[in-house]
């Protein structure tokens, strides 16, 4: 009697806001009904002797089997209703709001009165995702504007640079690109728990806490068959430099095509971009966060300890505490039924492998509110996240005999300008106040104490001398000046020794090389300032600067009375050229467009091995265009690239340029694609 089954993919996916993902396959969200149509050769009799049943299977080995009843009485379970029409039966399936997410297989069975199987359809598959539009789902987010951004937007902005010189990098999340949903579930299926005990893993897939924690562990490849391998030492010749990626899709596809082999290489913003793609795709509202002057506290004492000798050389041994220029993670929105009341909402998830959590490199979900209130006993990983935004910087001088003297404690340098992309457009929203009370306020110190730290003694007497570092805008490839100013607020002239160093560093504080060093003995007259100028020359920094184009200037001032040593540091991001992109043609689905991409070499040295990488969700898969020969100083280079948009709407074409001496040059073009006329 049953001729076939129509899953009505187009109508259902449209109603469930997944039509961008697919219209050939059924992708629906839990807690929201969807309808399929049985096509029958004859009218199925309505009387008692025939009954339709639905059987659902979930898991590679059918770990979960659900018999769907045709009555709503079993609250919180799957059920269906049916309506008969000419030669067709419409079945409307209702899933509970806490249903397990995954790839389901559905069979429709026709039973006789005595329960014999008369007929059954071939199994049909569909994906079930989390549903932030459903108010009973634990990821429910009651704002359409926020959902448009945190679930449906495929283009994002990641913030980099330094706290006082913030830069942006566009990122293509591409969560609705072809096959990405399959890869996201493949990532879950490859987790150690899934491989060891798939039944237990699948039974937990109704919980966004469990799923999001698994994703943060699986985005990095440190303990498992994870997606991205991290590397920070500048040696990327056996993979792709982290700065070259412009989006998550090529990374996820490469991982899947290579059978779960880790993709080389990523750094924090790459891990963050990939995690955001996977979580948005699965239906968990997610946004990317950048924390400036982010502490990496290796010994969990909620302070970052810098140890120097008298020559201003770092003498920290073993694993060092450090302050990352910036660090990226994601926040996902969910209820925390596993915690006391009051910790629902945004949760920190950090996929960058920094420290182990329960033996695995993952971090979170940690409630943002718990961080703000210093509730470091709450799971997961609250002390680590608390340190990232709220540690104190303590500077020690270690004398030749091994004696350590604490010379300063600063509670204001760590955790600044915590940033995310605004829902209202491509601009920055500062969310520092979500993570901490105002720096130095009574409330902030109270929280710091609550988190289990002694609040350090203030320096005995403020010294007479003050130290400032200033610099003009620094353009990569040019020479520029850094001015160190020593001001004497006291009534007497003061003698001191000033040591200034400039170092090429990575964004996460790894020293690549010292560029320059200068030591001066000076006498600063009362109520006057002394200025020292350090000229940073491209000849010095060009050879050793990292792919993050970052110079750190450190100044150490030692008054001759030795009591008040002052340390100041500033990170100088070198300004990069921009890529210019011009689009030729009318942007219509499946019609050819051409992009002209150009830029000028700003360095006083020639570039070799130039390569442009181009990608854009709904526009084109990632492609590489190589330049030939050398690009001389000041020379302009232009390449052409043609593509056919695949989906309508507001789209972004992202371009990256990399070469031997200049990496991470970015550009983007916004394109409105219309459907075929």
XYZ file of C-alpha atoms in Angstrom, residues 86-596:
511
model
C -6.529 11.240 -1.350
C -3.964 8.488 -1.597
C -1.678 10.212 0.929
C -1.190 10.302 4.664
C 0.442 13.309 6.296
C 2.380 12.385 9.435
C 3.385 15.231 11.751
C 6.222 14.306 14.109
C 6.720 16.056 17.439
C 10.129 15.739 19.110
C 10.692 16.635 22.773
C 12.689 19.829 23.466
C 15.451 17.751 25.096
C 15.672 15.104 22.349
C 19.112 13.715 21.494
C 20.691 15.523 18.546
C 22.115 13.497 15.682
C 21.420 11.649 12.440
C 18.187 9.690 12.807
C 16.924 6.884 10.621
C 13.111 6.619 10.359
C 11.021 3.648 9.256
C 7.218 3.720 8.842
C 5.568 0.373 9.624
C 2.020 -0.717 8.754
C 0.690 -3.260 11.276
C -2.347 -5.545 11.146
C -4.810 -5.745 14.048
C -2.847 -8.588 15.655
C 0.431 -6.679 15.376
C 1.861 -8.411 12.303
C 4.032 -6.237 10.039
C 2.185 -5.866 6.759
C 4.586 -3.372 5.204
C 7.475 -1.112 6.081
C 9.194 1.710 4.233
C 12.881 1.887 3.426
C 14.684 3.780 6.235
C 14.844 7.536 5.618
C 17.391 9.732 7.412
C 17.164 13.217 8.907
C 19.325 15.399 11.145
C 17.930 16.738 14.420
C 19.644 19.839 15.857
C 19.379 21.956 19.021
C 16.623 24.568 18.779
C 17.319 28.006 20.287
C 13.907 29.197 18.970
C 12.061 26.684 21.201
C 11.426 28.016 24.689
C 11.702 24.584 26.345
C 15.086 23.856 24.776
C 18.035 24.473 27.118
C 19.683 26.648 24.433
C 16.608 28.901 24.052
C 17.590 32.505 23.301
C 14.564 34.843 23.339
C 15.785 37.412 20.795
C 15.425 37.116 17.032
C 18.170 39.706 16.515
C 20.650 37.677 18.579
C 19.662 34.438 16.809
C 20.222 36.042 13.407
C 23.808 36.737 14.516
C 24.724 33.834 16.796
C 23.131 30.985 14.775
C 22.462 32.196 11.238
C 25.333 34.571 10.400
C 28.087 32.802 8.445
C 30.475 35.791 8.464
C 32.254 37.059 11.531
C 35.013 39.287 12.790
C 37.820 38.164 15.083
C 39.651 40.841 17.066
C 43.457 40.869 17.255
C 46.219 43.454 17.801
C 46.744 44.832 21.295
C 44.446 46.406 23.881
C 45.351 49.935 22.791
C 45.558 49.168 19.065
C 42.762 46.733 18.199
C 42.765 45.173 14.725
C 40.143 43.032 12.983
C 40.307 39.846 10.943
C 37.256 38.740 8.954
C 36.374 35.036 9.325
C 34.131 32.821 7.225
C 32.288 30.436 9.599
C 30.367 28.828 6.706
C 28.214 26.665 9.005
C 25.658 26.161 6.211
C 28.142 25.226 3.490
C 27.696 21.828 1.818
C 28.352 18.804 4.073
C 29.486 20.885 7.074
C 26.645 19.471 9.204
C 27.862 15.921 8.452
C 31.402 16.863 9.451
C 30.191 18.428 12.739
C 28.577 15.129 13.778
C 31.653 13.265 12.522
C 33.693 15.388 14.975
C 31.404 14.240 17.821
C 31.572 10.607 16.629
C 35.394 10.697 16.800
C 35.600 11.867 20.416
C 37.352 9.422 22.794
C 34.080 8.816 24.701
C 32.181 8.057 21.479
C 34.891 5.634 20.324
C 35.128 3.944 23.733
C 31.469 3.863 24.752
C 29.183 5.078 21.974
C 26.038 4.211 23.933
C 26.980 6.531 26.797
C 28.083 9.250 24.373
C 24.828 9.206 22.390
C 22.734 9.125 25.577
C 24.355 12.473 26.558
C 23.773 14.227 23.254
C 20.644 15.976 24.462
C 22.801 18.163 26.731
C 24.473 21.281 25.304
C 26.860 21.221 28.299
C 28.128 17.766 27.272
C 28.156 18.472 23.533
C 29.930 21.851 23.835
C 32.582 20.464 26.202
C 33.218 17.591 23.764
C 33.597 20.097 20.912
C 36.195 22.197 22.793
C 38.250 19.038 23.345
C 37.850 17.878 19.717
C 38.634 21.162 17.926
C 42.263 20.811 19.102
C 44.119 17.622 18.218
C 46.063 17.292 21.472
C 44.583 14.158 23.040
C 42.420 12.639 20.382
C 41.434 12.507 16.724
C 40.774 16.237 16.937
C 40.630 18.715 14.091
C 43.447 21.288 14.367
C 47.030 20.936 15.534
C 48.404 24.016 17.327
C 51.870 25.417 16.696
C 53.477 28.662 17.830
C 57.168 28.444 16.897
C 57.043 29.947 13.399
C 57.927 26.661 11.671
C 54.915 25.757 9.493
C 56.526 24.355 6.327
C 54.868 20.926 6.762
C 51.383 22.498 6.914
C 49.558 25.811 6.566
C 50.647 28.833 8.631
C 47.847 29.730 11.105
C 47.689 33.279 9.681
C 46.762 31.970 6.225
C 43.348 30.556 7.079
C 40.383 32.817 6.347
C 37.618 30.454 7.468
C 36.646 27.133 9.070
C 35.256 25.205 6.097
C 38.553 24.260 4.358
C 39.884 23.081 7.742
C 36.831 20.919 8.547
C 36.726 19.483 5.020
C 40.430 18.657 5.044
C 40.084 16.903 8.413
C 37.137 14.833 7.168
C 38.661 13.977 3.774
C 41.894 12.822 5.450
C 39.984 10.411 7.684
C 40.313 12.400 10.897
C 44.008 13.326 10.500
C 44.788 16.577 12.318
C 45.045 19.707 10.169
C 48.276 21.680 10.578
C 48.328 24.468 11.969
C 46.173 26.657 14.168
C 46.486 29.275 16.890
C 43.812 30.620 19.252
C 41.690 32.510 16.712
C 41.690 29.486 14.353
C 40.514 27.130 17.144
C 37.886 29.731 18.068
C 36.621 30.170 14.488
C 36.291 26.396 13.980
C 34.524 25.888 17.344
C 32.084 28.702 16.529
C 31.255 27.084 13.168
C 30.566 23.669 14.719
C 28.489 25.009 17.630
C 26.386 27.344 15.447
C 25.840 24.523 12.971
C 24.577 22.206 15.743
C 22.180 24.935 16.895
C 23.945 26.294 20.004
C 24.074 30.144 19.959
C 27.784 31.053 19.933
C 29.980 34.147 19.592
C 33.743 34.729 19.392
C 35.463 36.629 22.204
C 38.879 38.309 22.388
C 40.449 39.116 25.751
C 43.367 41.575 25.595
C 46.391 41.192 27.909
C 45.152 37.695 28.677
C 46.920 35.888 31.507
C 48.161 32.341 31.067
C 48.584 31.313 34.684
C 50.415 27.959 34.674
C 50.381 27.316 38.429
C 46.797 28.436 39.195
C 47.816 31.010 41.834
C 45.764 33.789 40.141
C 48.844 35.868 39.544
C 51.304 36.143 36.690
C 54.841 36.138 38.036
C 57.605 37.758 35.952
C 61.135 37.014 37.160
C 64.059 39.138 35.949
C 67.726 39.387 36.857
C 69.504 42.727 37.306
C 70.187 42.836 33.548
C 66.459 42.684 32.696
C 66.818 39.139 31.391
C 63.945 36.775 32.097
C 64.981 34.068 34.551
C 61.685 32.208 34.901
C 62.435 28.505 34.701
C 60.322 25.710 33.239
C 56.754 26.583 32.222
C 56.440 30.315 32.507
C 53.435 32.399 33.382
C 52.805 34.779 30.508
C 50.510 37.536 29.332
C 49.174 36.914 25.855
C 48.731 40.057 23.816
C 45.245 38.774 23.134
C 43.522 35.436 23.458
C 40.359 34.236 21.716
C 37.668 31.837 22.928
C 33.941 31.390 22.344
C 30.876 31.898 24.505
C 27.821 29.694 24.027
C 24.363 30.387 25.394
C 22.715 27.648 27.478
C 20.939 26.719 30.699
C 23.110 25.167 33.409
C 20.852 22.624 35.107
C 24.034 21.018 36.519
C 24.823 24.124 38.635
C 23.059 26.061 41.410
C 20.606 28.688 40.182
C 21.839 31.886 38.574
C 24.482 30.607 36.149
C 22.470 30.225 32.949
C 23.342 32.319 29.899
C 26.768 32.860 28.332
C 29.369 30.169 29.048
C 33.093 30.373 28.213
C 34.394 27.524 26.032
C 38.068 27.612 25.098
C 39.234 25.137 22.430
C 42.879 26.325 22.450
C 45.010 23.696 24.215
C 46.561 25.522 27.193
C 46.009 23.463 30.345
C 44.381 20.093 30.984
C 40.871 19.867 32.447
C 39.919 16.448 33.881
C 43.021 15.134 32.100
C 42.033 16.485 28.679
C 42.944 19.689 26.815
C 39.564 21.402 26.906
C 38.042 24.269 28.848
C 34.456 25.033 29.829
C 31.590 25.543 29.704
C 32.322 28.045 32.471
C 29.575 30.559 33.375
C 30.639 34.138 32.664
C 28.743 35.191 35.772
C 30.805 32.826 37.970
C 33.976 34.518 36.657
C 32.632 37.961 37.504
C 31.645 36.915 41.028
C 34.878 34.971 41.726
C 32.977 31.687 42.215
C 36.017 29.619 41.266
C 34.575 26.411 42.736
C 31.998 26.045 39.958
C 32.620 23.788 36.986
C 34.131 23.856 34.492
C 37.597 25.484 34.732
C 36.473 28.706 36.450
C 39.857 29.385 38.180
C 41.676 29.280 34.844
C 39.233 31.649 33.120
C 39.172 33.917 36.197
C 42.981 34.251 35.940
C 42.824 35.028 32.223
C 40.787 38.169 32.872
C 41.638 39.065 36.460
C 45.092 37.911 37.568
C 47.560 40.398 39.062
C 50.956 40.931 37.441
C 53.748 40.565 39.999
C 57.320 41.485 39.014
C 60.253 39.987 40.907
C 63.961 40.723 40.674
C 66.151 37.689 41.371
C 69.588 38.614 42.750
C 72.710 36.579 41.934
C 72.448 34.826 45.328
C 68.932 33.617 44.385
C 67.065 36.041 46.665
C 63.754 37.203 45.158
C 62.471 40.721 45.736
C 58.917 41.635 44.729
C 59.197 45.022 43.056
C 55.670 45.641 41.858
C 52.130 44.318 41.832
C 49.691 45.569 39.239
C 46.013 44.665 39.201
C 45.139 46.799 36.178
C 47.076 45.316 33.266
C 45.340 41.959 32.744
C 41.971 41.434 31.054
C 41.257 44.565 29.027
C 38.785 45.544 26.307
C 37.125 42.115 26.161
C 35.550 42.242 22.713
C 33.017 40.566 20.451
C 31.369 41.503 17.171
C 28.193 43.528 17.645
C 24.880 42.028 16.543
C 24.088 45.333 14.866
C 26.894 45.222 12.323
C 30.615 44.944 11.753
C 31.728 46.859 14.812
C 33.146 45.973 18.211
C 31.115 45.532 21.372
C 33.043 45.793 24.648
C 31.834 43.168 27.150
C 34.534 43.593 29.843
C 31.822 44.459 32.394
C 30.305 40.950 31.936
C 33.544 39.432 33.229
C 34.680 41.772 35.999
C 33.873 44.742 38.166
C 35.780 47.953 37.343
C 39.544 47.465 37.831
C 40.810 48.600 41.200
C 37.273 49.051 42.579
C 36.484 47.719 46.066
C 34.124 45.162 44.531
C 36.810 43.866 42.156
C 39.323 43.429 45.006
C 36.610 41.720 47.088
C 35.975 39.220 44.275
C 39.740 38.677 43.920
C 39.926 37.823 47.628
C 36.904 35.537 47.360
C 38.699 33.692 44.563
C 41.295 32.731 47.152
C 44.082 35.249 46.708
C 45.773 37.469 49.217
C 45.518 41.003 47.929
C 49.154 42.124 47.823
C 50.570 44.910 49.920
C 50.755 48.211 48.137
C 54.314 49.397 47.541
C 55.526 50.962 50.749
C 56.019 54.528 49.546
C 55.335 55.533 45.986
C 58.672 56.385 44.399
C 59.460 59.793 43.009
C 60.048 58.514 39.486
C 57.389 57.632 36.926
C 57.960 55.802 33.656
C 56.031 56.115 30.351
C 56.499 54.568 26.889
C 55.109 56.324 23.801
C 55.442 55.593 20.107
C 54.342 56.978 16.773
C 52.150 54.743 14.521
C 54.461 51.934 13.442
C 54.198 50.803 9.819
C 55.736 47.458 8.886
C 58.789 48.087 6.709
C 59.636 51.566 8.054
C 61.879 52.885 10.838
C 60.053 54.461 13.795
C 60.818 55.996 17.174
C 59.836 54.842 20.640
C 60.083 57.502 23.352
C 60.731 56.493 26.959
C 59.932 59.278 29.379
C 61.101 59.313 32.997
C 59.355 61.944 35.134
C 60.596 62.997 38.542
C 57.672 63.982 40.770
C 59.945 64.508 43.775
C 61.699 67.604 45.144
C 65.216 66.311 44.633
C 67.245 65.355 41.579
C 67.366 61.557 41.306
C 69.932 59.214 39.736
C 68.756 56.061 38.023
C 69.680 53.428 35.492
C 67.319 52.840 32.552
C 67.430 49.633 30.485
C 65.232 49.443 27.371
C 64.889 46.370 25.142
C 62.836 45.704 22.040
C 61.909 42.109 21.207
C 60.115 40.443 18.332
C 57.317 38.434 19.979
C 54.330 36.341 18.968
C 50.816 37.356 20.035
C 51.046 34.868 22.914
C 54.291 36.288 24.320
C 56.850 33.888 22.901
C 60.110 35.812 22.380
C 61.522 35.245 18.906
C 64.563 37.522 19.166
C 65.916 40.661 20.777
C 66.043 43.530 18.245
C 67.768 46.251 20.284
C 68.934 47.000 23.828
C 70.064 50.254 25.388
C 71.232 50.997 28.940
C 71.659 54.579 30.152
C 72.625 56.159 33.459
C 70.685 59.334 34.030
C 69.989 62.095 36.513
C 66.424 63.375 36.418
C 65.990 66.919 37.813
C 63.145 67.536 40.285
C 59.746 68.098 38.614
C 61.288 67.516 35.198
C 61.149 64.730 32.622
C 64.005 62.962 30.894
C 63.356 61.524 27.411
C 65.210 58.661 25.774
C 64.555 57.836 22.119
C 64.938 54.294 20.797
C 64.917 54.221 17.003
C 63.550 50.878 15.749
C 64.966 50.177 12.316
C 63.551 47.730 9.791
C 67.118 46.434 9.331
C 67.005 45.297 12.969
C 63.449 43.992 13.372
C 62.664 42.862 9.785
C 64.688 39.669 9.980
C 63.266 38.459 13.309
C 59.684 39.786 13.479
C 57.105 36.993 13.897
C 54.100 36.346 11.665
C 52.082 38.432 14.147
C 54.146 41.574 13.362
C 54.516 42.466 17.008
C 57.338 44.306 18.813
C 57.431 44.436 22.627
C 59.343 47.304 24.215
C 60.281 46.747 27.873
C 61.735 49.481 30.079
C 63.214 48.847 33.532
C 64.078 51.833 35.721
C 66.311 51.290 38.762
C 66.757 54.345 40.992
C 70.165 54.213 42.632
C 68.591 53.780 46.067
C 67.296 50.431 44.651
C 64.014 50.609 46.508
C 61.414 51.257 43.847
C 62.123 49.402 40.642
C 59.632 50.265 37.872
C 58.842 48.030 34.913
C 56.744 49.111 31.930
C 55.968 47.144 28.796
C 54.171 48.061 25.630
C 53.293 45.901 22.640
C 53.517 47.605 19.250
C 51.572 45.948 16.422
C 53.114 46.926 13.090
C 50.549 48.343 10.664
C 49.976 46.139 7.616
C 49.051 47.068 4.051
C 45.513 46.272 2.893
C 44.426 44.217 -0.078
C 42.152 46.022 -2.537
C 39.364 43.956 -4.056
C 37.256 45.104 -6.987
C 34.297 42.989 -8.145
C 33.403 43.083 -11.856
C 29.936 41.937 -12.959
C 26.421 41.580 -11.496
C 26.181 39.270 -8.488
C 23.540 36.684 -9.424
C 23.407 33.017 -8.311
C 25.312 30.764 -10.782
C 26.490 33.715 -12.897
C 30.235 34.335 -13.260
C 31.839 37.202 -11.327
C 35.459 38.344 -11.491
C 37.482 39.755 -8.599
C 40.600 41.906 -9.153
